[in-house]
mmCIF file of C-alpha atoms in Angstrom:
data_model
loop_
_atom_site.group_PDB
_atom_site.id
_atom_site.type_symbol
_atom_site.label_atom_id
_atom_site.label_comp_id
_atom_site.label_asym_id
_atom_site.label_seq_id
_atom_site.Cartn_x
_atom_site.Cartn_y
_atom_site.Cartn_z
ATOM 1 C CA MET A 1 -20.063 -7.628 9.314
ATOM 2 C CA ASN A 2 -20.458 -8.816 12.898
ATOM 3 C CA GLU A 3 -19.249 -6.950 15.968
ATOM 4 C CA LYS A 4 -16.131 -9.114 16.343
ATOM 5 C CA GLN A 5 -15.057 -8.308 12.798
ATOM 6 C CA ARG A 6 -15.724 -4.606 13.336
ATOM 7 C CA ARG A 7 -13.500 -4.646 16.431
ATOM 8 C CA GLN A 8 -10.829 -6.491 14.463
ATOM 9 C CA PHE A 9 -10.725 -3.824 11.771
ATOM 10 C CA LYS A 10 -10.446 -1.072 14.394
ATOM 11 C CA LYS A 11 -7.145 -2.440 15.685
ATOM 12 C CA ASP A 12 -3.919 -0.734 14.637
ATOM 13 C CA TYR A 13 -2.807 -3.972 12.968
ATOM 14 C CA PHE A 14 -4.623 -7.223 12.379
ATOM 15 C CA LEU A 15 -4.747 -10.440 10.384
ATOM 16 C CA LEU A 16 -8.055 -12.057 9.429
ATOM 17 C CA THR A 17 -8.221 -15.459 7.719
ATOM 18 C CA SER A 18 -11.671 -16.046 6.286
ATOM 19 C CA ASN A 19 -13.830 -16.702 3.236
ATOM 20 C CA LEU A 20 -14.846 -13.042 3.632
ATOM 21 C CA ASP A 21 -18.552 -13.784 3.262
ATOM 22 C CA PHE A 22 -19.387 -10.479 4.948
ATOM 23 C CA LEU A 23 -17.791 -8.616 2.007
ATOM 24 C CA LYS A 24 -20.352 -10.261 -0.274
ATOM 25 C CA LYS A 25 -23.200 -8.835 1.787
ATOM 26 C CA GLU A 26 -21.998 -5.272 2.325
ATOM 27 C CA VAL A 27 -19.505 -2.670 1.176
ATOM 28 C CA VAL A 28 -16.789 -2.046 3.759
ATOM 29 C CA SER A 29 -14.231 0.739 4.180
ATOM 30 C CA ILE A 30 -11.283 0.054 6.497
ATOM 31 C CA GLU A 31 -9.208 2.779 8.159
ATOM 32 C CA ARG A 32 -5.977 0.876 7.577
ATOM 33 C CA PHE A 33 -3.760 -0.056 4.686
ATOM 34 C CA VAL A 34 -5.011 -3.509 3.656
ATOM 35 C CA VAL A 35 -3.245 -6.354 1.850
ATOM 36 C CA LEU A 36 -5.330 -9.330 0.704
ATOM 37 C CA PHE A 37 -3.542 -12.603 -0.037
ATOM 38 C CA VAL A 38 -5.578 -15.510 -1.421
ATOM 39 C CA GLU A 39 -4.982 -18.835 0.305
ATOM 40 C CA ARG A 40 -7.137 -20.832 -2.102
ATOM 41 C CA GLY A 41 -9.759 -20.282 -4.787
ATOM 42 C CA SER A 42 -10.434 -16.954 -6.477
ATOM 43 C CA ALA A 43 -12.724 -13.943 -6.163
ATOM 44 C CA LYS A 44 -13.748 -10.738 -7.866
ATOM 45 C CA VAL A 45 -13.255 -7.778 -5.564
ATOM 46 C CA ARG A 46 -14.641 -4.328 -6.281
ATOM 47 C CA VAL A 47 -12.406 -1.569 -4.904
ATOM 48 C CA ALA A 48 -13.699 1.997 -5.142
ATOM 49 C CA GLY A 49 -15.950 1.008 -8.040
ATOM 50 C CA LYS A 50 -13.346 -0.933 -10.049
ATOM 51 C CA GLU A 51 -13.310 -4.737 -10.162
ATOM 52 C CA TYR A 52 -10.213 -6.927 -9.734
ATOM 53 C CA THR A 53 -9.787 -10.711 -9.889
ATOM 54 C CA VAL A 54 -7.627 -12.137 -7.100
ATOM 55 C CA ASN A 55 -6.171 -15.633 -6.735
ATOM 56 C CA GLN A 56 -2.931 -17.236 -5.540
ATOM 57 C CA ALA A 57 -1.033 -15.469 -8.321
ATOM 58 C CA ARG A 58 -2.456 -11.991 -7.618
ATOM 59 C CA PHE A 59 -2.920 -10.034 -4.411
ATOM 60 C CA LEU A 60 -4.559 -6.721 -3.582
ATOM 61 C CA MET A 61 -3.078 -3.708 -1.832
ATOM 62 C CA VAL A 62 -5.696 -1.151 -0.810
ATOM 63 C CA ARG A 63 -5.016 2.213 0.779
ATOM 64 C CA PRO A 64 -7.189 3.344 3.721
ATOM 65 C CA LEU A 65 -10.888 4.182 3.403
ATOM 66 C CA LEU A 66 -11.462 2.789 -0.075
ATOM 67 C CA SER A 67 -14.642 0.727 -0.410
ATOM 68 C CA LEU A 68 -14.308 -3.075 -0.629
ATOM 69 C CA HIS A 69 -16.937 -5.498 -1.905
ATOM 70 C CA ILE A 70 -16.748 -9.091 -3.189
ATOM 71 C CA THR A 71 -19.010 -9.503 -6.222
ATOM 72 C CA ASP A 72 -18.224 -13.171 -6.857
ATOM 73 C CA ALA A 73 -16.084 -15.941 -5.338
ATOM 74 C CA SER A 74 -15.379 -19.624 -5.856
ATOM 75 C CA ASP A 75 -16.842 -22.057 -3.325
ATOM 76 C CA ASP A 76 -13.416 -22.803 -1.886
ATOM 77 C CA PHE A 77 -12.309 -19.164 -1.626
ATOM 78 C CA LYS A 78 -10.266 -18.291 1.454
ATOM 79 C CA ALA A 79 -7.991 -15.300 2.026
ATOM 80 C CA ASN A 80 -5.713 -13.626 4.540
ATOM 81 C CA VAL A 81 -6.428 -9.939 5.115
ATOM 82 C CA ILE A 82 -3.609 -7.988 6.745
ATOM 83 C CA GLY A 83 -4.166 -4.457 8.027
ATOM 84 C CA PHE A 84 -1.755 -1.873 9.422
ATOM 85 C CA PRO A 85 -1.399 1.937 9.586
ATOM 86 C CA SER A 86 -0.268 3.294 6.235
ATOM 87 C CA THR A 87 2.501 5.211 8.012
ATOM 88 C CA MET A 88 4.277 1.902 8.655
ATOM 89 C CA LEU A 89 4.978 1.628 4.935
ATOM 90 C CA HIS A 90 7.356 4.567 5.161
ATOM 91 C CA GLU A 91 9.012 4.527 8.565
ATOM 92 C CA ASN A 92 12.044 2.380 7.774
ATOM 93 C CA THR A 93 11.953 2.269 3.972
ATOM 94 C CA THR A 94 13.767 5.456 3.006
ATOM 95 C CA ARG A 95 15.832 3.695 0.318
ATOM 96 C CA ILE A 96 12.781 2.979 -1.819
ATOM 97 C CA GLU A 97 12.507 5.446 -4.712
ATOM 98 C CA PRO A 98 9.679 7.991 -4.351
ATOM 99 C CA PRO A 99 7.828 6.888 -7.508
ATOM 100 C CA TYR A 100 7.625 3.312 -6.224
ATOM 101 C CA PHE A 101 6.236 4.553 -2.926
ATOM 102 C CA MET A 102 3.551 6.433 -4.858
ATOM 103 C CA LEU A 103 2.827 3.334 -6.910
ATOM 104 C CA MET A 104 2.109 1.383 -3.732
ATOM 105 C CA TYR A 105 -0.743 3.791 -3.029
ATOM 106 C CA THR A 106 -2.250 3.691 -6.494
ATOM 107 C CA LYS A 107 -1.638 0.194 -7.909
ATOM 108 C CA MET A 108 -4.226 -2.251 -6.542
ATOM 109 C CA LEU A 109 -3.423 -5.617 -8.133
ATOM 110 C CA TRP A 110 0.068 -7.107 -7.771
ATOM 111 C CA PRO A 111 1.546 -10.362 -9.145
ATOM 112 C CA ILE A 112 3.004 -13.202 -7.067
ATOM 113 C CA SER A 113 5.220 -15.696 -8.867
ATOM 114 C CA ARG A 114 4.996 -19.372 -7.975
ATOM 115 C CA ARG A 115 8.523 -19.098 -6.583
ATOM 116 C CA ASP A 116 7.535 -16.295 -4.192
ATOM 117 C CA ARG A 117 4.368 -17.856 -2.743
ATOM 118 C CA ASN A 118 6.259 -19.731 -0.066
ATOM 119 C CA LEU A 119 7.854 -16.472 1.090
ATOM 120 C CA VAL A 120 4.390 -14.895 1.320
ATOM 121 C CA HIS A 121 3.208 -17.855 3.382
ATOM 122 C CA ASN A 122 6.130 -17.373 5.799
ATOM 123 C CA PHE A 123 5.391 -13.650 6.064
ATOM 124 C CA ILE A 124 1.743 -14.353 6.927
ATOM 125 C CA THR A 125 2.775 -16.915 9.564
ATOM 126 C CA LEU A 126 5.078 -14.409 11.245
ATOM 127 C CA PHE A 127 2.480 -11.637 11.029
ATOM 128 C CA ARG A 128 -0.134 -13.916 12.620
ATOM 129 C CA PHE A 129 2.243 -14.539 15.531
ATOM 130 C CA ALA A 130 3.005 -10.825 15.896
ATOM 131 C CA VAL A 131 -0.634 -9.712 16.146
ATOM 132 C CA ALA A 132 -2.117 -12.698 18.014
ATOM 133 C CA ASP A 133 -3.963 -11.670 21.171
ATOM 134 C CA ASP A 134 -2.268 -14.385 23.204
ATOM 135 C CA THR A 135 1.224 -13.439 22.021
ATOM 136 C CA LYS A 136 1.377 -10.315 24.189
ATOM 137 C CA ALA A 137 4.714 -9.350 22.712
ATOM 138 C CA VAL A 138 6.511 -6.709 24.766
ATOM 139 C CA TYR A 139 7.555 -4.906 21.602
ATOM 140 C CA GLN A 140 4.549 -5.795 19.464
ATOM 141 C CA ARG A 141 4.563 -2.600 17.415
ATOM 142 C CA GLU A 142 8.280 -2.907 16.711
ATOM 143 C CA LEU A 143 7.768 -6.524 15.634
ATOM 144 C CA VAL A 144 4.914 -5.598 13.286
ATOM 145 C CA LEU A 145 6.906 -2.647 11.903
ATOM 146 C CA ALA A 146 9.886 -4.918 11.190
ATOM 147 C CA LEU A 147 7.624 -7.289 9.256
ATOM 148 C CA ILE A 148 6.028 -4.473 7.242
ATOM 149 C CA THR A 149 9.475 -3.074 6.441
ATOM 150 C CA THR A 150 10.569 -6.518 5.254
ATOM 151 C CA PHE A 151 7.393 -6.798 3.199
ATOM 152 C CA VAL A 152 7.993 -3.447 1.457
ATOM 153 C CA TYR A 153 11.587 -4.246 0.543
ATOM 154 C CA GLY A 154 10.596 -7.766 -0.472
ATOM 155 C CA LEU A 155 7.765 -6.466 -2.640
ATOM 156 C CA TYR A 156 10.167 -4.059 -4.278
ATOM 157 C CA SER A 157 12.593 -6.883 -5.049
ATOM 158 C CA PHE A 158 9.874 -9.183 -6.405
ATOM 159 C CA THR A 159 7.918 -6.717 -8.502
ATOM 160 C CA TYR A 160 10.178 -3.884 -9.613
ATOM 161 C CA ARG A 161 10.768 -5.596 -12.934
ATOM 162 C CA PHE A 162 7.002 -5.574 -13.560
ATOM 163 C CA THR A 163 6.584 -1.899 -12.740
ATOM 164 C CA GLU A 164 9.543 -0.136 -14.353
ATOM 165 C CA ASN A 165 7.422 1.019 -17.293
ATOM 166 C CA ILE A 166 4.701 2.383 -15.023
ATOM 167 C CA LEU A 167 7.254 4.270 -12.956
ATOM 168 C CA SER A 168 8.850 5.824 -16.034
ATOM 169 C CA GLU A 169 5.479 7.187 -17.134
ATOM 170 C CA ASP A 170 5.079 9.306 -13.990
ATOM 171 C CA SER A 171 4.533 12.982 -14.788
ATOM 172 C CA SER A 172 7.681 14.989 -14.050
ATOM 173 C CA ARG A 173 5.620 18.176 -13.748
ATOM 174 C CA SER A 174 3.340 16.600 -11.143
ATOM 175 C CA ARG A 175 6.316 15.248 -9.231
ATOM 176 C CA GLU A 176 7.958 18.661 -9.220
ATOM 177 C CA LEU A 177 4.830 20.418 -7.949
ATOM 178 C CA PHE A 178 4.192 17.788 -5.298
ATOM 179 C CA GLY A 179 7.807 17.985 -4.158
ATOM 180 C CA ARG A 180 7.543 21.761 -3.866
ATOM 181 C CA PHE A 181 4.317 21.369 -1.881
ATOM 182 C CA VAL A 182 6.037 19.062 0.622
ATOM 183 C CA LYS A 183 8.996 21.414 0.901
ATOM 184 C CA LEU A 184 6.633 24.300 1.624
ATOM 185 C CA LEU A 185 4.781 22.189 4.161
ATOM 186 C CA ASN A 186 7.994 21.336 6.006
ATOM 187 C CA GLU A 187 8.747 25.041 6.260
ATOM 188 C CA ASN A 188 5.259 26.377 7.048
ATOM 189 C CA TYR A 189 3.106 23.738 8.762
ATOM 190 C CA THR A 190 3.230 25.549 12.124
ATOM 191 C CA GLN A 191 1.779 28.737 10.610
ATOM 192 C CA HIS A 192 -0.355 27.617 7.679
ATOM 193 C CA HIS A 193 -2.879 24.779 7.863
ATOM 194 C CA GLN A 194 -4.951 25.530 4.763
ATOM 195 C CA VAL A 195 -4.494 24.055 1.295
ATOM 196 C CA ALA A 196 -5.200 27.454 -0.279
ATOM 197 C CA PHE A 197 -1.957 28.905 1.110
ATOM 198 C CA TYR A 198 0.196 26.197 -0.489
ATOM 199 C CA ALA A 199 -1.696 26.310 -3.784
ATOM 200 C CA GLU A 200 -1.224 30.068 -3.964
ATOM 201 C CA GLU A 201 2.499 29.724 -3.257
ATOM 202 C CA LEU A 202 2.715 27.219 -6.118
ATOM 203 C CA CYS A 203 0.626 29.468 -8.414
ATOM 204 C CA ILE A 204 -1.942 26.727 -9.011
ATOM 205 C CA SER A 205 -5.503 26.162 -7.816
ATOM 206 C CA ALA A 206 -6.295 24.209 -4.666
ATOM 207 C CA LYS A 207 -8.290 21.798 -6.826
ATOM 208 C CA TYR A 208 -5.291 21.113 -9.057
ATOM 209 C CA LEU A 209 -3.002 20.607 -6.051
ATOM 210 C CA THR A 210 -5.507 18.115 -4.671
ATOM 211 C CA GLN A 211 -5.568 16.230 -7.981
ATOM 212 C CA ILE A 212 -1.768 16.052 -8.039
ATOM 213 C CA SER A 213 -1.548 14.908 -4.435
ATOM 214 C CA ARG A 214 -4.166 12.184 -4.927
ATOM 215 C CA ARG A 215 -2.351 10.959 -8.010
ATOM 216 C CA MET A 216 1.039 10.957 -6.322
ATOM 217 C CA VAL A 217 0.252 9.368 -2.943
ATOM 218 C CA GLY A 218 -3.475 8.749 -2.828
ATOM 219 C CA ARG A 219 -3.925 11.445 -0.159
ATOM 220 C CA THR A 220 -5.315 14.960 -0.319
ATOM 221 C CA PRO A 221 -3.124 17.929 0.675
ATOM 222 C CA LYS A 222 -5.432 18.544 3.638
ATOM 223 C CA GLN A 223 -4.943 14.985 4.869
ATOM 224 C CA ILE A 224 -1.170 15.364 4.583
ATOM 225 C CA ILE A 225 -1.214 18.700 6.464
ATOM 226 C CA ASP A 226 -3.436 17.325 9.227
ATOM 227 C CA GLU A 227 -1.374 14.140 9.571
ATOM 228 C CA ARG A 228 1.771 16.233 9.972
ATOM 229 C CA LEU A 229 0.159 18.327 12.707
ATOM 230 C CA VAL A 230 -1.195 15.281 14.547
ATOM 231 C CA TYR A 231 2.201 13.605 14.387
ATOM 232 C CA GLU A 232 4.044 16.657 15.726
ATOM 233 C CA ALA A 233 1.460 17.097 18.485
ATOM 234 C CA SER A 234 1.789 13.424 19.461
ATOM 235 C CA VAL A 235 5.569 13.721 19.714
ATOM 236 C CA MET A 236 5.359 16.890 21.811
ATOM 237 C CA LEU A 237 2.779 15.371 24.139
ATOM 238 C CA THR A 238 4.883 12.260 24.611
ATOM 239 C CA LYS A 239 8.462 13.495 24.660
ATOM 240 C CA HIS A 240 8.333 17.118 25.855
ATOM 241 C CA ASP A 241 7.270 18.970 28.991
ATOM 242 C CA CYS A 242 5.479 21.752 27.132
ATOM 243 C CA SER A 243 2.006 22.571 28.373
ATOM 244 C CA ILE A 244 -0.897 21.827 26.049
ATOM 245 C CA GLN A 245 -1.354 25.568 25.583
ATOM 246 C CA GLU A 246 2.291 25.887 24.524
ATOM 247 C CA ILE A 247 1.944 22.995 22.072
ATOM 248 C CA SER A 248 -1.193 24.580 20.647
ATOM 249 C CA ASN A 249 0.658 27.864 20.168
ATOM 250 C CA LYS A 250 3.738 26.255 18.615
ATOM 251 C CA LEU A 251 1.599 24.423 16.062
ATOM 252 C CA GLY A 252 -0.294 27.562 15.065
ATOM 253 C CA PHE A 253 -3.783 26.811 16.413
ATOM 254 C CA ILE A 254 -6.028 29.744 17.247
ATOM 255 C CA ASP A 255 -6.571 28.513 20.813
ATOM 256 C CA GLN A 256 -6.180 25.469 23.039
ATOM 257 C CA SER A 257 -9.837 24.518 22.721
ATOM 258 C CA TYR A 258 -9.670 24.287 18.930
ATOM 259 C CA PHE A 259 -6.428 22.311 19.158
ATOM 260 C CA GLY A 260 -8.089 19.881 21.573
ATOM 261 C CA ARG A 261 -11.032 19.278 19.217
ATOM 262 C CA PHE A 262 -8.692 18.846 16.253
ATOM 263 C CA PHE A 263 -6.508 16.330 18.101
ATOM 264 C CA LYS A 264 -9.435 14.320 19.438
ATOM 265 C CA ARG A 265 -10.922 14.018 15.950
ATOM 266 C CA PHE A 266 -7.861 11.999 14.905
ATOM 267 C CA LYS A 267 -6.869 10.223 18.119
ATOM 268 C CA ASN A 268 -10.291 9.792 19.767
ATOM 269 C CA VAL A 269 -8.886 11.127 23.039
ATOM 270 C CA SER A 270 -8.062 14.619 24.278
ATOM 271 C CA PRO A 271 -4.431 15.830 24.302
ATOM 272 C CA GLN A 272 -4.394 15.510 28.092
ATOM 273 C CA GLU A 273 -5.744 11.944 27.995
ATOM 274 C CA TYR A 274 -3.215 11.061 25.317
ATOM 275 C CA ARG A 275 -0.369 12.457 27.426
ATOM 276 C CA LEU A 276 -1.458 10.389 30.441
ATOM 277 C CA ARG A 277 -1.466 7.110 28.521
ATOM 278 C CA PRO A 278 1.118 4.688 29.954
ATOM 279 C CA LYS A 279 2.431 3.920 26.465
ATOM 280 C CA GLN A 280 2.104 5.599 23.083
ATOM 281 C CA ASP A 281 2.388 2.929 20.412
ATOM 282 C CA ASP A 282 0.835 4.858 17.586
ATOM 283 C CA ILE A 283 3.269 7.715 17.009
ATOM 284 C CA ALA A 284 4.216 7.088 13.424
ATOM 285 C CA TYR A 285 4.600 9.415 10.519
ATOM 286 C CA PRO A 286 6.308 8.751 7.204
ATOM 287 C CA GLN A 287 9.283 10.959 7.990
ATOM 288 C CA ASP A 288 6.793 13.800 7.343
ATOM 289 C CA ILE A 289 6.765 12.324 3.833
ATOM 290 C CA ARG A 290 9.925 14.252 2.992
ATOM 291 C CA THR A 291 12.239 11.214 3.141
ATOM 292 C CA LYS A 292 9.974 9.460 0.671
ATOM 293 C CA ILE A 293 10.072 12.289 -1.829
ATOM 294 C CA ARG A 294 13.588 13.493 -1.193
ATOM 295 C CA GLY A 295 14.279 12.955 -4.849
ATOM 296 C CA MET A 296 11.467 15.394 -5.656
ATOM 297 C CA GLU A 297 12.754 18.067 -3.300
ATOM 298 C CA LYS A 298 16.178 17.913 -4.948
ATOM 299 C CA THR A 299 14.576 18.870 -8.237
ATOM 300 C CA VAL A 300 13.111 22.050 -6.781
#
């Protein structure tokens, strides 16, 4: 991968149209949710050790940080790779049933009917406009978010009939435990940051809770806890006048220094630098996941 491509994949949202030759030469992990639509030809793509064949009738959806590698491709292969923060999947899609949301994190290969290909083409055209460097849209994030929201609801409409059986096979016990975990997190995230606390409250092992969480949403409990804390910190830094020490205390960190290191690990800037930014475009959290699993919480 060249430096230009590396910079592209570091952006909050991007669209790359290419034959993806660099994925034939190396294994790549991208810190964004990735959707790969084939424009022409076909290819075999290895995702986290499992191989999938993609063409105009099948596209890939890959959650963040999974390894990608093309093992074979036709000579005319060309694809559009769209990337965006995974949180954008959830922000405005609260009507989607929780099991379908989970499926979006775990199902890699999705069908596209011949009828729907033109709609996909239109979506890609609009997304290209939204993320183009020369567009300089005043509300670029809002524009991208609107397109991702449309994509999620459109995907649901196009594919729900193919996935009903998969959704019905979801483990009710796992859903119940995961829903209870999220409910506990909503109530305790400012005091308890460790997976062990939540596992003990659920009377299961931390390892088992991790297995459930990965199966449900493709994220570990620790990732979910940390993302909640980073989101709350970002909101406080942007919208409130609390001092950084006060924010650290409210979120249950042992001291301001530790909070600063924690925040910088996720945002690449200190809390103070983040607060001084002229615009915060990246505050996004999936309604602390609770809106997406509201159905689970009601079963608790």
